[in-house]
Every structure is written in C-alpha cells, then in structure tokens.
Amino acid sequence: MKIKATISYDGTSFCGWQKQPGKRSVQKEIENALLVLFDQKIEVNASGRTDAGVHALGQVISFDAPDQVSPNNLYRNLNAHLPEDIRVLKTEKADDDFDARFSAKTKTYVYKFYLSRYEHPLKRGREWRINDNINVDLMIKNLPCLVGEHDFSSFVSKKSGKTNFVRKVTSAKINKISDFEYELEISANGFLYNMVRIIMGTLVDIGAGRGGVSKMQEILEAKNRARAGKTAPPYALYLKSVVY
Amino acid sequence: MKIKATISYDGTSFCGWQKQPGKRSVQKEIENALLVLFDQKIEVNASGRTDAGVHALGQVISFDAPDQVSPNNLYRNLNAHLPEDIRVLKTEKADDDFDARFSAKTKTYVYKFYLSRYEHPLKRGREWRINDNINVDLMIKNLPCLVGEHDFSSFVSKKSGKTNFVRKVTSAKINKISDFEYELEISANGFLYNMVRIIMGTLVDIGAGRGGVSKMQEILEAKNRARAGKTAPPYALYLKSVVY
C-alpha cells in the first residue's frame, strides 16, 4: 500500500534529508523506523531534499507499506520508533502511482529573520538576526520580479549538479510576524540548491543599501551567481508545506 | 551610578536566576561579566527569581556601576562577556533608589502551550504540548476569578518559605497564537513560588473535563494546594515584562 506521510523535523542535528554514509540523516532515521516496524527494508522518498540544518514544518514523504497496515494510524507506530527531533504528523493511503517528489506541484519555504543589534537567546538556531538599520520596505519591493518562470542561475549554489535552472515561482512575499520579526515566504514548483538562502542573502544586501528597487531584477537577469548575495544560514529556513 | 538593565535568557541550562553554589545561574553569569568589566564585585538584583528552566524575554535587573560608565552603551560591553544564552537588551541610568525587585509594580508572565497528539520537534523545550481534546473555552471561562487581590495559597509550591500568600492579579487571559497554539498571560504585583505553573496545570485539568466553569473559583477559595492541579513544566514559562 502506498503511504503519504507529513513529517516535521528540527534540522539542527541532521546532515540533511538525504542518506550519507556515516552521517545522521532524516531519511535514514525514518527507514530505520520502518525496518524495525515491518522487518523489511523500505525506501522512502521526500518532496525534496533539505540541506544540513534546515527544518521542516510539513515535509511530505512516500513509501510502500505492507498491505495489512492501518494507514491513518501508522503515524503513531512510526513515532514510537523515531527520535524526538522527527515527528510524523499524519499518515494516509495514497494512489499507487503517488511519489512525494515527482507528484509535488508546489512547495513553500519560509525563512525567518528579525531585526536587532544582538542575537536573542530564545531565537538562536531558529531565526536569523539582521541589523536593525535595514530597509524592509526596499526588500519587499524587490520581490515581485522573482514571481513567474525564470532562469534562477544567479540563485543556485555552484555545487549544484543541475543543468536546468528554470523554475516557476508562484508567490514571494515577506510576512510581518511582530514589531521586529519577519519571514520570507516563497512558493515554487521546485527549488534549486540553496535557492531560498541565496535569495534571502541577496535581499539583506539590498535592504542594507546595496541596490535600489530594481536590484533583484538586475541580478536575476545576469544569470550569474557572483552577482547575488551570500548564502543565508540554514537554521532559519523551514520547508513549510507541499501541495499535490 | 544606578543602572537598570533589561535582559533576556534561555533558561534551559540554568539552575534559575539565583546564585547557588556549584550551579550555573543567570545572576552568577552577570556578576562575573561585571567583575571582568569593572574589576570589582557588584551585586545584581532582579525583579524576581525565575526557577530552573524558566525563560525571560524581559527580565529587569539593577546594580551599581562605576560613575564613569556610559549607561546607554553598557549593554554592548556586558554582552561581550556573557554567554550566548543571556543577552542584555538595554541599559539605562536609574534613580539612586531604584531596585529591580522592590520598585517593581507589575510583572507579566506568559505560559506557551499547543494542542496536539504528538510533541512537535520545533517546539521542544519551548512550549507545552496538551492533548487536542481539551476545551480551551472552558479554560478561558475559569480565568476571571483569578483577577483581583486574593490569597493564592492553593497555587503555591509547598517548598515556598513565604507566609503571606496574598497577591493582586491585574490580568489573566489566554491569547490565541495560531490554529493550535496559545499562551496564558498573567500580570500581577507579585507571584508566589510556582504560581503560574500551578495555575496552568490546574487550567489543563479543568479543560480536560475535571470541573466546570466555577472550578477555579472553588480551588482558589479552598486555599489548599492539594485541590489544585499539577505544576506545569518550567520550559514553557517566560517572564515577559516588568512595569515600574
């Protein structure tokens, strides 16, 4: 039986979603739990890989479970065999041809940041601190140009093995969370390696005064990673949800 | 020069605010930083003690600094000598007779909780998980009776050395943060040992069906700790602010 599961994890102690020899990955932990539960090796697919340190609020995975399982209760059994930093929020029966990666239509990431002269003790490892002299309005004005189908070569890590850099961004906005807290929220049909983190790093450069209202557009059109900003740190990035 | 400082800390790794031999306390860390900075022993007072594991968003402290300090910039120098889990948010000159503890008029605590069948990985050590079959409306209806000047003997740890249990609560409410996240917010002229955590534990009992709309009132009037609920865990309690 094909199972679709929604999971959340704290990425702090993982090398990322994907299995890597000798390292602690989310995929490996879930495959271990399935092995204990069903006494057989079951391969698990995710909507996409998350990097080391990146969190998930609503990552979606798929796998084949023995036909006798009760799909809606499976999440309890899985949680009993998972470490505290991974939780299965929901399990359900899916169509036989469902694949968490290839069936995904839209994924949404949020990048959390706050404006302050000092790191807040209770935000460590969860939100990125930005100096409070930044111009958030200017950051917001630079977002609309990202929406649409574009070649995002300027916003991909050089380590990416990909050759096709065209993705369709369906939404890009900054949500105000409190007086000094914000989140960048981006939805797309797919994301390149480090794409959200490079966009975030570039936005902060722009907000700090390096570029005007059309700076992001210029960088996008340049199709050159060297024109964009630094890669923002992983710990403030969250895979929020996946739509199928 | 008398200094008033506003500080935030992650209580996870502390035995609480107050110095205890051989243990890591917030007070000790701040006094150490002052010793390094001014090469003299300076005693620090806080608006109130926070217990082991309890966090502070806006704790207020007071101390005497050498007269040549620049009060509004002192926070930077202090932060340079403090561990990451404590940050001084603000320093300012205060009247000579200012005392963080005795001058405090109102303190506000928040207790964060969320309704879920499983612990969320990203809320561990920050918010208390409550089963999602709880009646939050019933909890809210039980709050108004706490407001006013009352003997809170039912809501104090037996370990408290106090003999006067009368406190004046000026506000008690539950704020909805998201679909499934809430915070209990209580303001008072003072709090007894474990008072907010015992009120929170009692509220959850009531919400779970043990008592109706006047249960809290009955427990308050009983002036008997045994009638109230369990002490809720410390990691979801935050000293939010202090008014002078």
Short mmCIF file of C-alpha atoms in Angstrom, two decimals:
data_model
loop_
_atom_site.label_atom_id
_atom_site.label_comp_id
_atom_site.label_asym_id
_atom_site.label_seq_id
_atom_site.Cartn_x
_atom_site.Cartn_y
_atom_site.Cartn_z
CA MET A 1 0.00 0.00 0.00
CA LYS A 2 1.37 3.41 -0.97
CA ILE A 3 1.58 5.74 2.05
CA LYS A 4 1.79 9.52 2.02
CA ALA A 5 3.15 10.92 5.30
CA THR A 6 3.56 14.50 6.52
CA ILE A 7 6.52 15.00 8.83
CA SER A 8 8.18 17.74 10.86
CA TYR A 9 11.80 17.84 11.97
CA ASP A 10 14.32 20.01 13.74
CA GLY A 11 17.17 20.01 11.24
CA THR A 12 19.84 21.07 13.75
CA SER A 13 21.42 17.64 14.26
CA PHE A 14 20.97 16.19 10.75
CA CYS A 15 23.24 16.21 7.70
CA GLY A 16 20.01 16.94 5.83
CA TRP A 17 17.18 14.83 4.43
CA GLN A 18 19.30 12.54 2.31
CA LYS A 19 21.22 9.48 3.48
CA GLN A 20 25.01 9.93 3.61
CA PRO A 21 27.41 7.24 4.83
CA GLY A 22 28.35 7.68 8.49
CA LYS A 23 26.09 10.68 8.99
CA ARG A 24 22.75 11.22 10.73
CA SER A 25 20.03 11.93 8.13
CA VAL A 26 16.25 12.23 8.40
CA GLN A 27 15.79 9.66 5.62
CA LYS A 28 17.96 7.11 7.42
CA GLU A 29 16.07 7.57 10.72
CA ILE A 30 12.72 7.00 9.00
CA GLU A 31 13.94 3.99 7.05
CA ASN A 32 15.30 2.56 10.32
CA ALA A 33 11.92 3.03 11.99
CA LEU A 34 10.18 1.27 9.07
CA LEU A 35 12.71 -1.58 9.25
CA VAL A 36 12.00 -2.10 12.96
CA LEU A 37 8.25 -1.83 12.41
CA PHE A 38 7.88 -4.11 9.37
CA ASP A 39 11.09 -6.14 9.49
CA GLN A 40 11.87 -5.23 5.87
CA LYS A 41 13.86 -2.62 4.01
CA ILE A 42 11.56 0.13 2.70
CA GLU A 43 12.89 3.03 0.63
CA VAL A 44 11.43 6.46 1.41
CA ASN A 45 11.10 9.43 -0.98
CA ALA A 46 10.66 13.05 0.09
CA SER A 47 9.18 16.02 -1.81
CA GLY A 48 12.72 17.34 -1.94
CA ARG A 49 15.98 17.23 -0.02
CA THR A 50 16.51 19.70 2.74
CA ASP A 51 20.11 20.68 3.50
CA ALA A 52 22.02 20.20 6.73
CA GLY A 53 20.46 22.32 9.46
CA VAL A 54 17.28 23.15 7.53
CA HIS A 55 13.99 22.42 9.34
CA ALA A 56 10.65 21.05 8.14
CA LEU A 57 7.20 22.01 9.38
CA GLY A 58 5.39 19.97 6.72
CA GLN A 59 7.74 17.84 4.63
CA VAL A 60 5.91 15.11 2.66
CA ILE A 61 7.30 11.62 2.11
CA SER A 62 6.04 8.48 0.36
CA PHE A 63 6.81 4.77 0.70
CA ASP A 64 5.28 1.31 0.22
CA ALA A 65 3.98 -0.31 3.39
CA PRO A 66 2.71 -3.89 3.83
CA ASP A 67 -0.94 -4.12 2.76
CA GLN A 68 -2.24 -5.04 6.21
CA VAL A 69 -1.30 -1.68 7.83
CA SER A 70 -3.92 0.75 9.04
CA PRO A 71 -2.79 3.84 7.08
CA ASN A 72 -4.34 6.53 9.30
CA ASN A 73 -2.83 5.10 12.50
CA LEU A 74 0.58 4.27 11.12
CA TYR A 75 1.94 7.65 12.29
CA ARG A 76 1.67 6.53 15.94
CA ASN A 77 3.74 3.39 15.39
CA LEU A 78 6.33 5.29 13.43
CA ASN A 79 6.66 7.97 16.11
CA ALA A 80 7.27 5.27 18.71
CA HIS A 81 10.43 4.33 16.81
CA LEU A 82 11.65 7.81 15.84
CA PRO A 83 13.94 10.20 17.76
CA GLU A 84 12.43 13.32 19.34
CA ASP A 85 13.64 15.62 16.57
CA ILE A 86 11.45 13.92 13.94
CA ARG A 87 7.69 13.51 14.22
CA VAL A 88 5.20 12.06 11.76
CA LEU A 89 2.19 14.38 11.88
CA LYS A 90 -0.11 12.39 9.60
CA THR A 91 -0.19 9.21 7.51
CA GLU A 92 -2.73 8.34 4.81
CA LYS A 93 -3.25 5.93 1.92
CA ALA A 94 -2.20 7.38 -1.45
CA ASP A 95 -2.72 6.32 -5.07
CA ASP A 96 -0.32 3.58 -6.19
CA ASP A 97 1.50 5.98 -8.52
CA PHE A 98 1.92 8.70 -5.88
CA ASP A 99 5.51 9.81 -5.39
CA ALA A 100 6.29 12.53 -2.86
CA ARG A 101 8.93 14.01 -5.18
CA PHE A 102 7.52 13.67 -8.67
CA SER A 103 3.86 14.28 -7.78
CA ALA A 104 4.64 17.55 -5.95
CA LYS A 105 3.09 20.61 -7.62
CA THR A 106 4.16 23.44 -5.30
CA LYS A 107 6.48 23.66 -2.32
CA THR A 108 6.56 26.55 0.15
CA TYR A 109 9.56 27.58 2.22
CA VAL A 110 9.74 30.24 4.91
CA TYR A 111 12.92 31.97 6.03
CA LYS A 112 12.58 33.57 9.49
CA PHE A 113 14.51 36.71 10.42
CA TYR A 114 14.40 39.52 12.97
CA LEU A 115 15.92 42.96 13.24
CA SER A 116 18.08 43.51 16.28
CA ARG A 117 21.50 44.75 17.35
CA TYR A 118 22.07 41.49 19.28
CA GLU A 119 21.24 37.82 18.99
CA HIS A 120 18.16 36.95 21.10
CA PRO A 121 18.88 33.92 23.33
CA LEU A 122 15.48 32.36 22.60
CA LYS A 123 15.83 32.70 18.80
CA ARG A 124 19.23 31.01 18.48
CA GLY A 125 19.21 28.27 15.87
CA ARG A 126 15.69 29.26 14.77
CA GLU A 127 15.74 32.76 13.23
CA TRP A 128 18.40 34.85 11.50
CA ARG A 129 19.40 38.11 13.16
CA ILE A 130 19.73 41.13 10.83
CA ASN A 131 20.95 44.56 11.88
CA ASP A 132 18.06 46.85 12.70
CA ASN A 133 19.13 49.59 10.27
CA ILE A 134 17.87 47.54 7.32
CA ASN A 135 15.14 48.76 4.95
CA VAL A 136 12.49 46.01 4.89
CA ASP A 137 10.23 48.01 2.52
CA LEU A 138 13.00 48.01 -0.05
CA MET A 139 13.37 44.25 0.37
CA ILE A 140 9.62 43.84 -0.21
CA LYS A 141 9.75 46.00 -3.37
CA ASN A 142 12.42 43.69 -4.81
CA LEU A 143 10.32 40.53 -4.50
CA PRO A 144 7.69 40.72 -7.30
CA CYS A 145 10.31 40.28 -10.08
CA LEU A 146 11.00 36.76 -8.78
CA VAL A 147 7.44 35.59 -9.44
CA GLY A 148 6.99 33.74 -12.73
CA GLU A 149 9.02 31.26 -14.77
CA HIS A 150 12.66 32.34 -14.77
CA ASP A 151 16.19 31.01 -15.08
CA PHE A 152 17.41 31.22 -11.49
CA SER A 153 21.11 30.64 -12.28
CA SER A 154 22.03 33.64 -10.12
CA PHE A 155 20.48 31.92 -7.10
CA VAL A 156 21.96 28.45 -7.17
CA SER A 157 24.98 27.05 -5.36
CA LYS A 158 27.91 26.27 -7.64
CA LYS A 159 27.92 22.84 -6.02
CA SER A 160 24.59 22.01 -7.69
CA GLY A 161 24.84 19.21 -10.22
CA LYS A 162 21.78 20.51 -12.13
CA THR A 163 21.86 21.88 -15.67
CA ASN A 164 18.29 23.21 -15.91
CA PHE A 165 17.87 26.32 -13.77
CA VAL A 166 14.37 27.28 -14.85
CA ARG A 167 11.80 27.21 -12.05
CA LYS A 168 8.36 28.76 -11.68
CA VAL A 169 7.91 30.87 -8.55
CA THR A 170 4.20 31.32 -7.78
CA SER A 171 4.50 33.60 -4.75
CA ALA A 172 7.23 35.60 -2.97
CA LYS A 173 6.39 37.81 -0.01
CA ILE A 174 7.59 39.00 3.39
CA ASN A 175 5.16 38.41 6.28
CA LYS A 176 5.41 40.62 9.36
CA ILE A 177 5.28 38.43 12.48
CA SER A 178 5.78 41.06 15.22
CA ASP A 179 7.33 44.52 15.65
CA PHE A 180 10.75 43.22 14.69
CA GLU A 181 10.18 39.70 13.32
CA TYR A 182 9.54 38.74 9.70
CA GLU A 183 9.52 35.75 7.40
CA LEU A 184 10.27 35.50 3.70
CA GLU A 185 7.73 33.07 2.18
CA ILE A 186 8.37 31.63 -1.29
CA SER A 187 6.30 29.09 -3.21
CA ALA A 188 7.53 27.42 -6.42
CA ASN A 189 7.16 24.27 -8.49
CA GLY A 190 10.69 23.43 -7.43
CA PHE A 191 13.76 24.96 -5.82
CA LEU A 192 17.42 24.89 -6.81
CA TYR A 193 20.20 24.02 -4.37
CA ASN A 194 20.41 26.87 -1.78
CA MET A 195 17.97 28.98 -3.82
CA VAL A 196 15.93 30.41 -0.91
CA ARG A 197 19.04 31.04 1.20
CA ILE A 198 20.79 32.90 -1.65
CA ILE A 199 17.64 34.97 -2.34
CA MET A 200 17.49 35.78 1.38
CA GLY A 201 21.16 36.79 1.50
CA THR A 202 20.64 38.98 -1.57
CA LEU A 203 17.56 40.63 -0.05
CA VAL A 204 19.52 41.57 3.05
CA ASP A 205 22.27 43.16 0.90
CA ILE A 206 19.60 45.17 -0.90
CA GLY A 207 17.89 46.16 2.35
CA ALA A 208 21.24 47.29 3.75
CA GLY A 209 21.54 49.80 0.92
CA ARG A 210 23.41 47.89 -1.77
CA GLY A 211 20.98 48.44 -4.67
CA GLY A 212 17.63 50.10 -5.33
CA VAL A 213 14.15 48.87 -6.22
CA SER A 214 15.27 47.01 -9.36
CA LYS A 215 18.44 45.40 -7.99
CA MET A 216 16.92 41.90 -7.69
CA GLN A 217 15.67 42.13 -11.30
CA GLU A 218 19.21 43.00 -12.48
CA ILE A 219 20.72 40.10 -10.56
CA LEU A 220 18.06 37.68 -11.87
CA GLU A 221 18.73 38.76 -15.45
CA ALA A 222 22.51 38.46 -15.03
CA LYS A 223 22.20 34.66 -14.57
CA ASN A 224 25.42 34.81 -12.59
CA ARG A 225 25.80 33.51 -9.03
CA ALA A 226 28.60 36.02 -8.38
CA ARG A 227 26.14 38.92 -8.72
CA ALA A 228 23.87 37.68 -5.89
CA GLY A 229 24.48 37.96 -2.15
CA LYS A 230 25.83 35.47 0.35
CA THR A 231 24.02 32.24 1.20
CA ALA A 232 21.99 32.91 4.37
CA PRO A 233 22.50 30.38 7.22
CA PRO A 234 20.45 27.15 7.14
CA TYR A 235 18.96 27.22 10.68
CA ALA A 236 16.30 29.85 9.87
CA LEU A 237 14.92 28.02 6.80
CA TYR A 238 11.78 25.87 7.08
CA LEU A 239 10.07 23.69 4.47
CA LYS A 240 6.53 24.74 5.33
CA SER A 241 4.25 22.71 3.06
CA VAL A 242 3.89 20.78 -0.18
CA VAL A 243 0.86 20.83 -2.46
CA TYR A 244 -0.01 17.86 -4.72
CA MET B 1 25.59 55.11 39.15
CA LYS B 2 22.45 53.01 39.47
CA ILE B 3 21.81 51.01 36.30
CA LYS B 4 18.53 49.44 35.18
CA ALA B 5 19.05 46.69 32.59
CA THR B 6 16.55 44.62 30.61
CA ILE B 7 17.75 41.12 29.85
CA SER B 8 16.58 38.00 28.00
CA TYR B 9 17.72 34.46 28.66
CA ASP B 10 17.12 30.91 27.60
CA GLY B 11 16.57 29.21 30.96
CA THR B 12 17.30 25.68 29.72
CA SER B 13 20.83 25.39 31.11
CA PHE B 14 20.43 27.44 34.29
CA CYS B 15 19.53 26.46 37.87
CA GLY B 16 17.41 29.62 37.73
CA TRP B 17 18.07 33.31 38.31
CA GLN B 18 19.55 32.97 41.79
CA LYS B 19 23.13 32.04 42.65
CA GLN B 20 23.57 28.53 44.07
CA PRO B 21 26.94 27.04 44.98
CA GLY B 22 28.36 24.86 42.20
CA LYS B 23 25.49 25.58 39.82
CA ARG B 24 25.13 27.73 36.73
CA SER B 25 22.80 30.68 37.45
CA VAL B 26 21.91 33.78 35.45
CA GLN B 27 22.83 36.03 38.39
CA LYS B 28 26.29 34.46 38.67
CA GLU B 29 26.98 34.89 34.93
CA ILE B 30 26.03 38.57 35.05
CA GLU B 31 28.04 39.23 38.20
CA ASN B 32 31.01 37.51 36.54
CA ALA B 33 30.66 39.75 33.48
CA LEU B 34 30.55 42.85 35.71
CA LEU B 35 33.62 41.63 37.60
CA VAL B 36 35.58 41.24 34.37
CA LEU B 37 34.35 44.60 33.07
CA PHE B 38 34.90 46.74 36.18
CA ASP B 39 37.38 44.64 38.16
CA GLN B 40 35.15 44.80 41.23
CA LYS B 41 32.43 42.70 42.83
CA ILE B 42 28.99 44.13 42.02
CA GLU B 43 25.81 42.58 43.40
CA VAL B 44 22.87 42.35 40.99
CA ASN B 45 19.16 42.33 41.87
CA ALA B 46 16.39 41.04 39.62
CA SER B 47 12.66 41.88 39.59
CA GLY B 48 12.13 38.35 40.84
CA ARG B 49 13.73 34.92 40.75
CA THR B 50 12.93 32.66 37.87
CA ASP B 51 13.13 28.91 38.52
CA ALA B 52 15.38 26.39 36.83
CA GLY B 53 14.43 26.08 33.16
CA VAL B 54 12.20 29.18 33.09
CA HIS B 55 12.99 31.72 30.35
CA ALA B 56 12.98 35.52 30.31
CA LEU B 57 12.01 37.78 27.44
CA GLY B 58 12.24 40.95 29.51
CA GLN B 59 13.65 40.38 33.00
CA VAL B 60 14.78 43.60 34.69
CA ILE B 61 17.85 43.85 36.91
CA SER B 62 19.56 46.66 38.80
CA PHE B 63 23.10 47.24 40.06
CA ASP B 64 25.60 49.97 40.90
CA ALA B 65 28.17 50.69 38.20
CA PRO B 66 31.22 52.96 38.43
CA ASP B 67 30.21 56.58 37.74
CA GLN B 68 32.30 56.92 34.59
CA VAL B 69 30.27 54.34 32.59
CA SER B 70 28.16 55.35 29.62
CA PRO B 71 24.83 53.86 30.77
CA ASN B 72 23.15 53.52 27.35
CA ASN B 73 26.14 51.70 25.81
CA LEU B 74 26.92 49.47 28.76
CA TYR B 75 24.76 46.66 27.30
CA ARG B 76 27.31 46.12 24.50
CA ASN B 77 30.22 45.66 26.89
CA LEU B 78 28.20 43.33 29.07
CA ASN B 79 27.12 41.20 26.11
CA ALA B 80 30.75 40.81 25.08
CA HIS B 81 31.37 38.99 28.39
CA LEU B 82 28.15 36.99 28.61
CA PRO B 83 27.36 33.50 27.27
CA GLU B 84 25.04 33.18 24.25
CA ASP B 85 22.05 32.16 26.36
CA ILE B 86 21.93 35.56 28.14
CA ARG B 87 21.65 38.90 26.36
CA VAL B 88 21.33 42.38 27.77
CA LEU B 89 18.75 44.13 25.59
CA LYS B 90 19.01 47.59 27.09
CA THR B 91 20.83 49.51 29.82
CA GLU B 92 19.88 52.91 31.21
CA LYS B 93 20.61 55.18 34.17
CA ALA B 94 18.07 54.81 37.00
CA ASP B 95 17.28 56.84 40.11
CA ASP B 96 19.63 56.10 43.00
CA ASP B 97 16.89 54.42 44.99
CA PHE B 98 15.77 52.21 42.10
CA ASP B 99 15.73 48.50 42.95
CA ALA B 100 14.65 45.98 40.30
CA ARG B 101 12.86 43.91 42.94
CA PHE B 102 11.31 46.40 45.32
CA SER B 103 10.44 49.08 42.76
CA ALA B 104 8.54 46.61 40.52
CA LYS B 105 4.83 47.40 40.23
CA THR B 106 3.61 44.68 37.84
CA LYS B 107 5.21 41.61 36.33
CA THR B 108 3.82 39.68 33.38
CA TYR B 109 4.42 36.01 32.66
CA VAL B 110 3.35 34.01 29.61
CA TYR B 111 2.96 30.24 29.53
CA LYS B 112 3.04 28.83 25.98
CA PHE B 113 1.11 25.70 25.05
CA TYR B 114 -0.22 23.95 21.96
CA LEU B 115 -2.80 21.27 21.29
CA SER B 116 -1.51 18.19 19.54
CA ARG B 117 -1.43 14.41 19.77
CA TYR B 118 2.38 14.49 19.44
CA GLU B 119 5.28 16.66 20.52
CA HIS B 120 6.35 18.98 17.67
CA PRO B 121 10.12 18.74 17.11
CA LEU B 122 10.49 22.50 16.72
CA LYS B 123 8.57 23.29 19.93
CA ARG B 124 10.58 21.05 22.26
CA GLY B 125 11.82 22.92 25.31
CA ARG B 126 9.76 25.99 24.37
CA GLU B 127 6.02 25.17 24.53
CA TRP B 128 3.96 22.63 26.49
CA ARG B 129 2.07 20.02 24.50
CA ILE B 130 -1.53 19.40 25.59
CA ASN B 131 -3.81 16.73 24.15
CA ASP B 132 -6.02 18.17 21.43
CA ASN B 133 -9.28 17.02 23.05
CA ILE B 134 -9.06 19.81 25.62
CA ASN B 135 -11.71 22.52 26.00
CA VAL B 136 -9.88 25.85 25.74
CA ASP B 137 -13.13 27.87 26.05
CA LEU B 138 -13.73 26.28 29.45
CA MET B 139 -10.19 27.21 30.48
CA ILE B 140 -10.83 30.82 29.42
CA LYS B 141 -14.10 30.94 31.41
CA ASN B 142 -12.20 29.92 34.55
CA LEU B 143 -9.72 32.82 34.39
CA PRO B 144 -11.67 35.94 35.50
CA CYS B 145 -11.98 34.72 39.11
CA LEU B 146 -8.20 34.98 39.48
CA VAL B 147 -8.20 38.73 38.82
CA GLY B 148 -8.13 40.86 41.97
CA GLU B 149 -6.48 40.66 45.38
CA HIS B 150 -6.67 37.08 46.67
CA ASP B 151 -4.95 34.61 48.92
CA PHE B 152 -3.29 32.28 46.40
CA SER B 153 -2.39 29.52 48.91
CA SER B 154 -3.86 26.93 46.54
CA PHE B 155 -1.34 27.92 43.88
CA VAL B 156 1.96 27.93 45.73
CA SER B 157 4.60 25.22 45.99
CA LYS B 158 4.86 23.69 49.47
CA LYS B 159 8.58 24.42 49.21
CA SER B 160 7.88 28.17 49.39
CA GLY B 161 9.24 29.79 52.54
CA LYS B 162 6.64 32.58 52.33
CA THR B 163 3.88 33.19 54.88
CA ASN B 164 1.91 35.89 53.06
CA PHE B 165 0.06 34.41 50.11
CA VAL B 166 -1.96 37.47 49.13
CA ARG B 167 -1.17 38.84 45.68
CA LYS B 168 -3.03 41.15 43.32
CA VAL B 169 -3.58 39.75 39.82
CA THR B 170 -4.36 42.56 37.38
CA SER B 171 -4.94 40.49 34.25
CA ALA B 172 -5.35 36.80 33.33
CA LYS B 173 -6.13 35.77 29.77
CA ILE B 174 -5.41 33.19 27.09
CA ASN B 175 -4.10 34.58 23.78
CA LYS B 176 -4.60 32.56 20.61
CA ILE B 177 -1.32 32.46 18.66
CA SER B 178 -2.31 30.17 15.76
CA ASP B 179 -4.81 27.41 14.95
CA PHE B 180 -3.44 25.21 17.72
CA GLU B 181 -1.08 27.44 19.74
CA TYR B 182 -1.99 29.53 22.78
CA GLU B 183 -0.41 31.39 25.66
CA LEU B 184 -1.68 32.03 29.17
CA GLU B 185 -0.75 35.62 30.08
CA ILE B 186 -0.91 36.71 33.72
CA SER B 187 0.04 40.06 35.23
CA ALA B 188 0.32 40.64 38.98
CA ASN B 189 2.05 42.79 41.56
CA GLY B 190 3.97 39.67 42.56
CA PHE B 191 3.97 35.91 42.08
CA LEU B 192 4.32 33.07 44.55
CA TYR B 193 6.72 30.16 44.04
CA ASN B 194 5.44 28.10 41.06
CA MET B 195 2.19 30.12 40.98
CA VAL B 196 1.84 30.45 37.19
CA ARG B 197 2.85 26.83 36.62
CA ILE B 198 0.30 25.54 39.16
CA ILE B 199 -2.45 27.74 37.67
CA MET B 200 -1.52 26.37 34.22
CA GLY B 201 -1.61 22.75 35.43
CA THR B 202 -5.00 23.40 37.06
CA LEU B 203 -6.38 25.01 33.89
CA VAL B 204 -5.43 21.94 31.87
CA ASP B 205 -7.20 19.66 34.35
CA ILE B 206 -10.30 21.84 34.03
CA GLY B 207 -10.07 21.92 30.23
CA ALA B 208 -9.76 18.13 30.19
CA GLY B 209 -13.16 17.89 31.88
CA ARG B 210 -12.31 17.81 35.57
CA GLY B 211 -14.55 20.67 36.67
CA GLY B 212 -16.96 23.19 35.21
CA VAL B 213 -17.00 26.98 34.82
CA SER B 214 -16.55 27.69 38.53
CA LYS B 215 -13.90 25.08 39.34
CA MET B 216 -11.03 27.59 39.56
CA GLN B 217 -13.08 29.74 41.93
CA GLU B 218 -13.65 26.72 44.21
CA ILE B 219 -9.95 25.85 44.22
CA LEU B 220 -8.96 29.47 44.91
CA GLU B 221 -11.37 29.66 47.85
CA ALA B 222 -10.17 26.33 49.28
CA LYS B 223 -6.70 27.86 49.97
CA ASN B 224 -5.31 24.33 49.72
CA ARG B 225 -2.51 23.32 47.34
CA ALA B 226 -3.83 19.75 47.21
CA ARG B 227 -7.01 20.94 45.47
CA ALA B 228 -5.15 22.47 42.52
CA GLY B 229 -3.59 20.63 39.57
CA LYS B 230 -0.03 19.54 38.89
CA THR B 231 2.79 22.03 38.43
CA ALA B 232 3.22 22.52 34.65
CA PRO B 233 6.79 22.08 33.34
CA PRO B 234 9.17 25.08 33.53
CA TYR B 235 10.39 25.20 29.91
CA ALA B 236 7.19 26.83 28.55
CA LEU B 237 7.15 29.70 31.07
CA TYR B 238 8.53 33.13 30.13
CA LEU B 239 8.93 36.25 32.26
CA LYS B 240 7.68 38.67 29.63
CA SER B 241 7.98 42.15 31.15
CA VAL B 242 8.16 44.21 34.32
CA VAL B 243 6.49 47.57 34.85
CA TYR B 244 7.91 50.15 37.31
#
